[in-house]
Short mmCIF file of C-alpha atoms in Angstrom, two decimals:
data_model
loop_
_atom_site.label_atom_id
_atom_site.label_comp_id
_atom_site.label_asym_id
_atom_site.label_seq_id
_atom_site.Cartn_x
_atom_site.Cartn_y
_atom_site.Cartn_z
CA TRP A 9 1.27 19.37 -38.20
CA VAL A 10 2.66 17.90 -34.86
CA VAL A 11 6.72 18.42 -35.17
CA TYR A 12 9.20 16.74 -32.75
CA PHE A 13 12.26 18.38 -32.45
CA TYR A 14 14.90 16.06 -31.66
CA LYS A 15 18.72 15.24 -31.13
CA PRO A 16 19.48 11.81 -31.95
CA TYR A 17 22.40 11.57 -29.22
CA CYS A 18 19.71 12.44 -26.50
CA GLY A 19 18.42 10.02 -24.45
CA ALA A 20 15.54 11.42 -23.56
CA SER A 21 14.78 12.34 -27.49
CA ARG A 22 15.35 8.50 -28.13
CA ARG A 23 12.52 7.76 -25.34
CA MET A 24 10.28 10.11 -26.64
CA ARG A 25 10.54 9.66 -30.53
CA PRO A 26 8.84 6.16 -30.64
CA LEU A 27 5.46 7.50 -29.42
CA LEU A 28 5.25 9.98 -32.43
CA GLU A 29 6.24 7.38 -34.94
CA GLY A 30 3.64 4.98 -33.42
CA LEU A 31 0.82 7.86 -33.51
CA GLY A 32 1.93 8.84 -36.79
CA ASN A 33 1.35 5.23 -38.09
CA THR A 34 -2.11 4.53 -36.42
CA VAL A 35 -4.19 8.10 -36.14
CA ASN A 36 -6.90 7.50 -38.38
CA ALA A 37 -7.11 10.86 -40.24
CA SER A 38 -3.90 11.87 -41.54
CA ASN A 39 -5.75 14.35 -44.04
CA HIS A 40 -6.18 16.16 -40.72
CA LEU A 41 -3.11 15.36 -38.80
CA ARG A 42 0.18 14.41 -39.31
CA PHE A 43 3.68 13.93 -37.53
CA ALA A 44 6.72 14.92 -38.56
CA ALA A 45 10.19 14.40 -36.75
CA LEU A 46 13.05 17.02 -37.25
CA ASP A 47 16.60 15.72 -36.70
CA CYS A 48 18.29 19.23 -35.26
CA VAL A 49 21.81 18.03 -35.34
CA GLU A 50 21.44 17.26 -39.32
CA HIS A 51 19.13 20.33 -39.90
CA ARG A 52 20.43 22.72 -37.12
CA HIS A 53 19.49 26.00 -39.27
CA VAL A 54 16.04 25.05 -39.53
CA CYS A 55 15.83 24.41 -35.66
CA ASP A 56 17.40 27.69 -34.87
CA ARG A 57 14.83 29.51 -37.22
CA ALA A 58 12.29 27.88 -35.23
CA GLY A 59 13.25 28.87 -32.01
CA ILE A 60 14.09 25.40 -30.34
CA GLU A 61 16.39 26.24 -27.49
CA SER A 62 15.95 22.56 -25.62
CA PHE A 63 15.17 19.05 -26.70
CA PRO A 64 12.98 17.22 -27.01
CA ARG A 65 10.50 19.50 -28.28
CA VAL A 66 6.90 18.72 -29.30
CA ARG A 67 5.24 21.42 -31.29
CA ILE A 68 1.45 21.65 -32.87
CA TYR A 69 1.31 23.60 -35.96
CA SER A 70 -1.84 24.94 -37.59
CA THR A 71 -3.84 27.78 -39.50
CA THR A 72 -4.92 30.44 -37.14
CA PRO A 73 -7.48 33.37 -38.54
CA GLU A 74 -4.47 35.71 -38.58
CA SER A 75 -2.21 33.17 -40.21
CA LEU A 76 -5.02 32.45 -42.99
CA GLN A 77 -5.18 36.26 -43.15
CA SER A 78 -1.77 36.75 -43.82
CA SER A 79 -1.97 34.05 -46.44
CA LEU A 80 -4.40 35.61 -48.85
CA GLU A 81 -2.33 38.98 -48.74
CA THR A 82 1.29 36.98 -49.10
CA GLY A 83 -0.12 34.39 -51.20
CA SER A 84 1.76 31.53 -49.21
CA PHE A 85 -0.06 29.36 -47.01
CA GLU A 86 1.52 29.31 -43.82
CA ARG A 87 1.11 27.02 -40.25
CA VAL A 88 2.12 28.79 -37.26
CA PRO A 89 2.65 26.94 -33.57
CA VAL A 90 -0.27 26.86 -31.54
CA ALA A 91 0.85 24.76 -28.94
CA GLU A 92 4.00 23.37 -27.07
CA TRP A 93 4.28 20.44 -25.15
CA SER A 94 6.20 21.45 -21.62
CA GLY A 95 5.47 18.48 -19.64
CA ARG A 96 7.26 15.56 -18.29
CA LEU A 97 8.64 12.98 -20.82
CA VAL A 98 6.02 10.04 -19.86
CA LEU A 99 4.37 8.73 -23.13
CA THR A 100 0.81 8.21 -21.45
CA GLU A 101 0.84 12.30 -20.23
CA LEU A 102 2.01 13.77 -23.71
CA LEU A 103 -0.71 11.15 -25.28
CA ALA A 104 -3.38 12.58 -22.87
CA TRP A 105 -2.01 16.19 -23.74
CA PHE A 106 -3.03 15.48 -27.44
CA LYS A 107 -6.49 15.00 -26.62
CA ILE A 108 -6.58 18.05 -24.19
CA MET A 109 -5.63 19.88 -27.44
CA GLN A 110 -8.26 18.66 -29.24
CA THR A 111 -10.92 19.63 -27.42
CA GLN A 112 -9.18 23.03 -27.14
CA GLY A 113 -9.44 23.27 -31.17
CA HIS A 114 -5.92 23.24 -31.50
CA ILE A 115 -6.38 19.32 -33.32
CA HIS A 116 -9.12 18.65 -35.72
CA GLN A 117 -12.47 16.68 -33.88
CA ASP A 118 -12.31 14.29 -36.67
CA VAL A 119 -9.13 12.68 -35.73
CA GLY A 120 -9.62 9.65 -33.91
CA TRP A 121 -6.63 8.45 -31.13
CA PRO A 122 -5.60 4.66 -31.94
CA GLN A 123 -6.66 1.99 -29.14
CA ASP A 124 -4.38 1.64 -26.29
CA GLU A 125 -3.01 -2.12 -27.69
CA ASN A 126 -2.69 -1.26 -31.19
CA LEU A 127 -0.68 2.02 -30.19
CA ALA A 128 1.72 0.02 -27.85
CA LYS A 129 2.20 -2.40 -30.61
CA ALA A 130 3.09 0.37 -33.11
CA ILE A 131 5.37 1.51 -30.59
CA LEU A 132 7.05 -1.68 -29.71
CA ASP A 133 7.35 -2.59 -33.51
CA TYR A 134 9.31 0.82 -34.10
CA LYS A 135 11.71 0.10 -31.07
CA GLY A 136 12.26 -3.37 -32.08
CA ARG A 137 14.13 -2.23 -35.18
CA GLY A 138 16.69 -0.92 -32.39
CA GLU A 139 16.39 3.08 -33.70
CA ALA A 140 15.33 4.13 -30.32
CA ARG A 141 17.51 2.28 -27.50
CA VAL A 142 19.06 3.94 -24.52
CA GLU A 143 20.86 2.99 -21.41
CA GLY A 144 19.13 1.45 -18.80
CA LEU A 145 19.40 1.25 -15.02
CA VAL A 146 19.94 -2.69 -14.70
CA ALA A 147 23.15 -3.15 -14.53
CA ALA A 148 23.19 -7.16 -13.65
CA PRO A 149 19.74 -8.39 -15.21
CA ALA A 150 18.80 -11.56 -14.12
CA LEU A 151 19.88 -14.93 -16.19
CA ASP A 152 16.02 -15.22 -17.74
CA PRO A 153 14.79 -11.32 -17.03
CA GLY A 154 11.37 -12.88 -18.20
CA GLY A 155 11.22 -15.38 -15.77
CA TYR A 156 9.08 -13.41 -13.62
CA LEU A 157 6.20 -13.79 -16.00
CA GLN A 158 5.70 -17.41 -15.26
CA ASP A 159 5.71 -16.51 -11.31
CA ILE A 160 3.19 -13.64 -11.80
CA GLU A 161 0.80 -16.03 -13.66
CA SER A 162 1.25 -18.69 -11.29
CA ALA A 163 0.52 -16.22 -8.41
CA MET A 164 -2.22 -14.49 -10.04
CA LYS A 165 -4.07 -17.98 -10.23
CA LEU A 166 -3.45 -18.82 -7.01
CA SER A 167 -4.26 -15.76 -5.79
CA LEU A 168 -7.86 -16.32 -6.87
CA VAL A 169 -8.36 -19.45 -4.84
CA ASP A 170 -6.64 -19.60 -1.89
CA HIS A 171 -8.79 -18.12 1.12
CA ILE A 172 -11.69 -16.87 -1.15
CA PHE A 173 -13.67 -18.93 1.48
CA PRO A 174 -12.42 -18.98 5.15
CA SER A 175 -15.13 -20.88 7.19
CA MET A 176 -16.80 -22.25 3.92
CA ARG A 177 -18.51 -19.13 3.78
CA PRO A 178 -20.47 -18.06 0.61
CA LEU A 179 -18.43 -15.24 -1.61
CA THR A 180 -20.91 -12.75 -1.74
CA GLY A 181 -21.43 -8.80 -1.28
CA GLY A 182 -18.29 -6.88 -0.17
CA ARG A 183 -15.77 -9.52 -0.46
CA LEU A 184 -17.09 -10.56 -3.96
CA ASN A 185 -17.19 -6.77 -5.04
CA ASP A 186 -13.45 -6.61 -3.80
CA LEU A 187 -12.58 -9.60 -5.77
CA THR A 188 -14.49 -8.89 -8.77
CA HIS A 189 -12.57 -5.09 -8.99
CA TYR A 190 -9.22 -6.75 -8.57
CA ILE A 191 -10.23 -9.39 -11.44
CA GLN A 192 -10.63 -6.29 -13.37
CA VAL A 193 -7.75 -4.30 -12.63
CA LEU A 194 -5.92 -7.08 -13.77
CA SER A 195 -7.49 -6.94 -16.92
CA ARG A 196 -6.59 -3.79 -17.69
CA ILE A 197 -2.88 -4.04 -16.51
CA TYR A 198 -1.58 -7.35 -16.81
CA PRO A 199 1.42 -7.41 -19.00
CA GLN A 200 0.16 -9.61 -21.62
CA ASP A 201 -2.90 -9.32 -24.11
CA SER A 202 -3.76 -12.60 -24.11
CA VAL A 203 -4.30 -13.07 -20.21
CA ARG A 204 -5.94 -9.39 -20.20
CA ALA A 205 -8.49 -11.18 -22.31
CA GLU A 206 -8.94 -14.16 -20.47
CA LEU A 207 -9.22 -11.99 -17.16
CA ARG A 208 -11.67 -9.91 -18.80
CA SER A 209 -13.77 -12.78 -19.82
CA LEU A 210 -13.59 -14.25 -16.31
CA GLY A 211 -14.55 -10.62 -14.50
CA SER A 212 -18.01 -11.28 -16.51
CA ARG A 213 -18.55 -14.53 -15.39
CA ILE A 214 -17.60 -13.78 -11.64
CA SER A 215 -19.81 -10.30 -11.61
CA ALA A 216 -22.58 -11.62 -13.28
CA ARG A 217 -23.76 -13.41 -10.00
CA LEU A 218 -24.65 -11.87 -6.42
CA LYS A 219 -23.58 -15.05 -4.62
CA TRP A 220 -20.91 -17.81 -5.23
CA SER A 221 -20.74 -21.40 -3.48
CA GLN A 222 -17.25 -22.66 -3.10
CA VAL A 223 -17.88 -25.51 -5.67
CA ASP A 224 -19.22 -23.59 -8.05
CA TYR A 225 -16.74 -20.78 -7.97
CA GLU A 226 -13.78 -23.57 -7.96
CA ALA A 227 -14.84 -25.14 -10.83
CA GLU A 228 -15.28 -21.69 -12.98
CA MET A 229 -11.47 -21.02 -11.43
CA ALA A 230 -10.38 -24.70 -12.29
CA GLU A 231 -11.75 -23.84 -15.94
CA PHE A 232 -9.52 -20.83 -16.17
CA GLY A 233 -6.45 -22.95 -14.96
CA ALA A 234 -6.37 -21.53 -11.03
CA THR A 235 -6.15 -24.64 -8.67
CA MET A 236 -4.35 -24.86 -5.53
CA SER A 237 -1.80 -27.47 -7.09
CA ILE A 238 0.03 -24.76 -8.47
CA ALA A 239 1.65 -24.06 -5.67
CA LYS A 240 3.45 -26.94 -5.14
CA ASP A 241 4.21 -27.70 -8.80
CA THR A 242 7.89 -26.38 -9.16
CA LYS A 243 7.70 -25.94 -12.82
CA SER A 244 5.22 -23.11 -11.70
CA TRP A 245 7.80 -21.20 -10.72
CA GLU A 246 11.05 -19.50 -11.98
CA TRP A 247 12.34 -16.54 -10.04
CA CYS A 248 10.42 -17.88 -6.93
CA ARG A 249 11.54 -21.41 -7.16
CA PRO A 250 10.64 -22.60 -3.58
CA ARG A 251 13.63 -23.65 -1.34
CA GLU A 252 14.53 -25.36 1.38
CA SER A 253 14.50 -22.31 3.63
CA GLY A 254 10.67 -21.36 3.18
CA ARG A 255 11.62 -18.71 0.65
CA GLY A 256 10.17 -18.49 -2.94
CA GLY A 257 6.61 -19.89 -4.27
CA TYR A 258 3.31 -17.85 -3.31
CA SER A 259 4.67 -14.85 -1.31
CA CYS A 260 7.45 -14.37 -3.53
CA GLY A 261 5.31 -14.58 -6.64
CA MET A 262 2.97 -11.98 -5.04
CA TRP A 263 5.18 -9.15 -4.38
CA LEU A 264 6.34 -9.51 -8.07
CA LEU A 265 2.83 -9.62 -9.14
CA PHE A 266 2.37 -6.53 -7.38
CA HIS A 267 5.48 -4.87 -8.52
CA THR A 268 4.20 -5.66 -12.20
CA MET A 269 0.82 -4.38 -11.62
CA VAL A 270 1.98 -0.75 -10.48
CA ALA A 271 4.92 -0.78 -13.13
CA ASN A 272 2.00 -1.67 -15.87
CA SER A 273 -0.32 1.35 -14.49
CA ASP A 274 -0.05 5.28 -15.07
CA ARG A 275 -0.42 8.24 -13.17
CA TYR A 276 -4.01 8.00 -13.85
CA HIS A 277 -4.55 4.47 -12.49
CA ALA A 278 -1.52 3.99 -9.83
CA GLU A 279 -3.58 5.27 -7.09
CA ASP A 280 -6.54 2.48 -7.57
CA THR A 281 -3.83 -0.15 -8.50
CA LEU A 282 -2.40 0.44 -4.85
CA GLN A 283 -5.55 0.66 -3.10
CA THR A 284 -6.50 -2.47 -5.01
CA ILE A 285 -3.33 -4.55 -3.51
CA HIS A 286 -4.03 -3.20 -0.24
CA SER A 287 -7.76 -4.54 -0.18
CA TRP A 288 -6.54 -7.88 -1.65
CA VAL A 289 -4.30 -8.52 0.84
CA GLN A 290 -6.61 -7.36 4.04
CA ASN A 291 -9.45 -9.69 2.46
CA PHE A 292 -7.86 -12.80 0.64
CA PHE A 293 -4.01 -13.08 1.48
CA GLY A 294 -4.21 -16.40 3.83
CA CYS A 295 -1.41 -15.62 6.20
CA GLN A 296 -2.90 -13.46 8.74
CA ASP A 297 -0.08 -12.43 10.63
CA CYS A 298 1.31 -11.07 7.02
CA SER A 299 -1.93 -9.39 6.56
CA SER A 300 -1.64 -7.88 9.83
CA HIS A 301 1.80 -6.09 9.42
CA PHE A 302 1.16 -5.05 6.12
CA GLN A 303 -2.10 -2.95 7.20
CA ALA A 304 -0.25 -1.91 10.19
CA MET A 305 2.94 -0.76 7.60
CA TRP A 306 -0.22 0.97 5.26
CA GLU A 307 -1.13 3.02 8.41
CA ARG A 308 2.23 3.91 9.65
CA GLU A 309 3.74 4.70 6.18
CA GLN A 310 0.34 6.55 5.02
CA GLY A 311 -0.14 4.00 1.86
CA ASP A 312 -3.65 5.75 1.30
CA THR A 313 -2.08 9.51 0.71
CA ARG A 314 0.19 7.94 -2.35
CA ARG A 315 -1.59 9.57 -5.71
CA SER A 316 1.39 9.42 -8.52
CA HIS A 317 2.80 6.82 -10.49
CA GLN A 318 6.05 7.04 -8.81
CA GLU A 319 4.98 7.98 -5.25
CA VAL A 320 3.01 4.28 -5.51
CA ALA A 321 5.83 2.47 -7.30
CA LEU A 322 7.92 3.79 -4.59
CA TRP A 323 5.75 3.06 -1.60
CA LEU A 324 5.13 -0.60 -2.72
CA TRP A 325 9.38 -1.04 -3.04
CA SER A 326 9.91 0.84 0.29
CA ALA A 327 7.12 -1.45 1.88
CA HIS A 328 8.76 -4.84 0.23
CA ASN A 329 12.19 -3.51 1.84
CA MET A 330 11.18 -3.14 5.19
CA VAL A 331 9.31 -6.65 5.41
CA ASN A 332 12.71 -7.85 4.10
CA ASP A 333 14.12 -5.88 7.08
CA ARG A 334 11.49 -7.30 9.69
CA LEU A 335 11.99 -10.60 8.30
CA THR A 336 15.60 -10.48 8.96
CA GLY A 337 15.13 -9.50 12.22
CA GLU A 338 13.06 -11.92 13.21
CA ASP A 339 15.35 -14.64 12.09
CA ASP A 340 18.83 -13.33 11.39
CA SER A 341 19.97 -16.79 9.90
CA ASN A 342 17.99 -16.17 7.33
CA LEU A 343 19.06 -13.09 5.91
CA ARG A 344 16.49 -11.11 3.25
CA LEU A 345 18.88 -8.43 1.47
CA GLN A 346 17.64 -5.09 0.45
CA TRP A 347 16.68 -4.98 -3.20
CA PRO A 348 18.01 -3.73 -5.66
CA PRO A 349 21.52 -4.44 -4.40
CA VAL A 350 24.37 -1.94 -5.66
CA GLU A 351 25.54 -4.50 -8.09
CA MET A 352 22.04 -4.87 -9.73
CA CYS A 353 21.53 -0.99 -10.07
CA PRO A 354 24.72 1.17 -8.71
CA GLU A 355 22.61 4.25 -10.16
CA CYS A 356 19.97 3.56 -7.70
CA TYR A 357 22.09 4.52 -4.94
CA THR A 358 23.59 7.85 -3.94
CA GLU A 359 27.39 8.43 -5.23
CA ASP A 360 28.69 8.93 -1.54
CA ALA A 361 27.08 5.69 -1.02
CA ARG A 362 28.56 4.21 -4.24
CA ASN A 363 32.04 5.74 -3.34
CA GLU A 364 32.47 4.16 0.28
CA THR A 365 31.26 0.90 -1.01
CA ALA A 366 33.59 0.84 -3.18
CA THR A 367 36.58 1.54 -0.80
CA GLY A 368 35.36 -1.16 1.05
CA LYS A 369 33.31 0.64 3.85
CA SER A 370 29.91 -0.19 4.63
CA ALA A 371 28.12 2.60 3.50
CA VAL A 372 25.37 0.56 2.02
CA SER A 373 23.06 -1.01 4.18
CA SER A 374 22.75 -4.60 2.30
CA THR A 375 19.76 -5.85 5.21
CA SER A 376 18.12 -2.83 6.77
CA PHE A 377 15.99 -0.28 4.96
CA SER A 378 17.55 3.18 5.01
CA THR A 379 16.12 5.99 2.50
CA HIS A 380 19.15 8.11 2.73
CA GLN A 381 21.06 5.45 0.48
CA TRP A 382 18.58 5.73 -2.47
CA LEU A 383 18.27 8.03 -5.49
CA HIS A 384 14.40 7.39 -5.22
CA GLY A 385 13.88 8.31 -9.35
CA ASN A 386 16.33 6.15 -10.73
CA VAL A 387 14.84 3.48 -8.40
CA PHE A 388 11.39 4.28 -10.06
CA MET A 389 13.22 3.50 -13.53
CA PHE A 390 14.73 0.61 -12.35
CA LEU A 391 11.73 -0.61 -11.64
CA GLN A 392 10.21 0.29 -14.54
CA GLU A 393 12.57 -1.52 -16.54
CA MET A 394 12.72 -4.70 -14.53
CA PHE A 395 8.73 -5.38 -14.93
CA CYS A 396 8.08 -4.01 -17.86
CA TYR A 397 9.95 -6.77 -19.82
CA LYS A 398 8.37 -8.26 -22.30
CA SER A 399 5.21 -6.25 -21.43
CA ASP A 400 2.88 -5.12 -24.25
CA THR A 401 0.94 -2.40 -22.29
CA LEU A 402 0.90 0.90 -23.41
CA SER A 403 2.45 2.23 -19.82
CA CYS A 404 5.23 -0.03 -20.78
CA ALA A 405 5.95 0.75 -23.95
CA GLN A 406 8.50 3.43 -23.09
CA PHE A 407 10.30 1.37 -20.89
CA TYR A 408 10.78 -1.92 -22.93
CA ASP A 409 12.78 -2.10 -26.04
CA PRO A 410 12.34 -5.22 -27.80
CA SER A 411 15.92 -4.89 -29.36
CA ASP A 412 17.15 -5.49 -26.15
CA GLU A 413 15.55 -8.87 -25.68
CA LYS A 414 17.42 -9.68 -29.32
CA ALA A 415 20.63 -8.41 -27.69
CA PHE A 416 20.30 -10.62 -24.78
CA GLU A 417 19.70 -13.30 -26.88
CA SER A 418 22.56 -12.85 -29.04
CA VAL A 419 24.94 -12.80 -25.75
CA PHE A 420 23.06 -15.84 -24.06
CA LYS A 421 24.00 -17.77 -27.29
CA TRP A 422 27.69 -16.67 -27.77
CA THR A 423 27.41 -17.50 -23.60
CA ALA A 424 26.49 -20.92 -24.61
CA VAL A 425 28.96 -21.39 -27.40
CA VAL A 426 31.92 -19.95 -25.06
CA LEU A 427 30.90 -22.44 -22.31
CA PHE A 428 30.70 -25.30 -24.79
CA VAL A 429 34.20 -24.94 -26.00
CA VAL A 430 35.31 -24.31 -22.45
CA THR A 431 33.73 -27.67 -21.21
CA LEU A 432 35.73 -28.96 -24.13
CA GLY A 433 38.95 -27.76 -23.20
CA VAL A 434 38.24 -28.65 -19.74
CA VAL A 435 37.56 -32.29 -21.08
CA GLY A 436 40.55 -32.36 -22.76
CA CYS A 437 42.67 -31.42 -19.99
CA CYS A 438 41.32 -33.95 -17.66
CA VAL A 439 41.48 -36.61 -20.46
CA TRP A 440 45.25 -35.28 -20.88
CA VAL A 441 45.99 -35.96 -17.10
CA ILE A 442 45.01 -38.97 -17.05
CA THR A 443 46.35 -40.43 -20.13
CA ALA A 444 50.11 -39.11 -19.50
CA PRO A 445 51.72 -41.27 -16.94
CA THR A 446 55.13 -39.91 -17.43
CA ASP A 447 54.04 -36.46 -16.69
CA GLN A 448 52.18 -37.50 -13.28
CA GLU A 449 53.83 -34.83 -11.54
CA PHE A 450 51.83 -32.14 -13.34
CA ALA A 451 48.79 -33.43 -12.25
CA THR A 452 48.78 -31.18 -9.30
CA ASP A 453 46.23 -30.36 -6.68
CA GLU A 454 44.99 -27.58 -8.83
CA HIS A 455 44.25 -30.53 -11.52
CA SER A 456 42.49 -32.08 -9.23
CA LYS A 457 40.40 -29.40 -7.81
CA LEU A 458 39.43 -28.51 -11.53
CA VAL A 459 38.09 -32.19 -12.00
CA MET A 460 36.09 -31.95 -8.80
CA LYS A 461 34.53 -28.66 -9.58
CA THR A 462 33.01 -29.82 -12.88
CA GLU A 463 29.86 -31.17 -13.51
CA LEU A 464 31.81 -34.24 -15.63
CA GLN A 465 32.74 -36.02 -12.58
CA ASP A 466 30.19 -38.00 -12.56
CA ASP A 467 30.73 -39.52 -15.93
CA LEU A 468 34.06 -40.20 -15.67
CA ASP A 469 35.75 -43.71 -14.94
CA LYS A 470 35.73 -44.35 -10.96
CA LYS A 471 39.43 -46.34 -11.67
CA LEU A 472 40.59 -43.11 -13.06
CA MET A 473 39.51 -40.78 -10.60
CA LYS A 474 40.81 -43.07 -7.89
CA GLU A 475 44.18 -42.60 -9.91
CA ILE A 476 43.92 -38.94 -9.84
CA LEU A 477 43.38 -39.15 -6.03
CA LYS A 478 46.30 -41.51 -5.60
CA MET A 479 48.45 -38.81 -7.29
CA LYS A 480 47.25 -36.16 -5.26
CA GLU A 481 48.10 -38.36 -2.02
CA GLU A 482 51.31 -39.06 -3.02
CA LYS A 483 52.08 -35.55 -3.91
CA LYS A 484 50.80 -34.52 -0.15
CA ALA A 485 52.85 -37.01 1.08
CA HIS A 486 56.08 -36.06 -0.86
CA ALA A 487 55.38 -32.94 0.42
CA GLU A 488 55.20 -33.96 4.21
CA ARG A 489 58.61 -35.48 3.33
CA CYS A 490 60.16 -32.21 2.07
CA LYS A 491 58.83 -30.09 5.03
CA LEU A 492 60.43 -32.98 7.22
CA GLU A 493 63.50 -33.16 6.01
CA SER A 494 63.84 -29.41 5.42
CA THR A 495 63.47 -29.20 9.24
CA GLU A 496 65.90 -31.85 9.88
CA ILE A 497 68.60 -29.63 7.71
CA LYS A 498 67.81 -26.53 9.82
CA LYS A 499 68.48 -28.24 13.07
CA ASP A 500 71.79 -29.56 12.12
CA ILE A 501 72.69 -26.41 10.69
#
């Protein structure tokens, strides 16, 4: 037996329970291994007898030669604890521990572990019931928190066609190997299973040749849906919609793709993911100046020394903020803020920084990168929550809760209803102002501002708008006359 001791009010307990629930529903040898969860609030005496002092706790109970001998003597069959998880509360690491315990004989060899996709689905199905919700760090999510998925798909496809054939040279040798590996990494960690399957098929076709001409390669990519026309299609972008300032579009989408790739990795693949990102920027990013700056930052900030998942995620995040810092310094008329801002993730900042910001002091730098103002552990959790949204990978199953999506949709619907009601109120107010000539004195400057600020102004009759503006001018003229008369009275006095 694997027994999960937990307390339902504990966030860490709720965060880990879905893995045990998922394994219990997908492990193929329940006659050799079963999973149980014990609520140590409701059954405190049982947990006390088991010697459980901290939560959550995972134990494997099994028979041993000694317990079998005792069973023969007492006539009662007994399982004893043979192993206990004492590592980090990370889903993928706990799963790896179970497999190690199997090699050590604590779990029967006939037990087969589920495929990552199947386990992730079982975990997300359980979380979708709303029984494992925990408070996240994203205090102010985007209006469409899943909008980044459109951007990373567009960026991913552009990254496979832009600057692949500089100077019309064939794609072969090291460049072909690097591109093939990039596709393989994407096929393992892209946040949507359907796209991962397409990438696996694409990777097989690209790796089947030792040399690609530009014509043949672009024909293959066009079949995949990757063409340069994506860059100018505004419908291809959500968070990264191109703007007149030059922001948005492809570069913005690639940063989102990089963060998403790392978020969907784990401790065993994160280092390779970051190395793959570095290789792609070095070989296939068309902005040579940007590529050179990234390479210099890679050397200066020792990108090749990052090993763990958190180290990799934080290196990429700090690199992104350093780029924003550099670009702001080059053009201070086009500020690029540090991310995330304190409004989006107050827990990402130190307590001193938050307190001084609340009192109006400039403790948090919004445009320059400074490591002392951040709580890096919370930043990592923020990144996981942000770039695991709607992901179906096993690595993200711990950080994405489908029930949050349902809550967001509910809030969005109620917001739409409130806006509709408010809009009706605004329309009614405007009609009242216009159709009450005996009360024209109430059509003040504030009423005019309200009318002018709403999007309904284009639909209003021009004559009525002129009437409102006329009343505004009359009010202004009346105020001027009163001021003049007041001045004359003061002179007389």
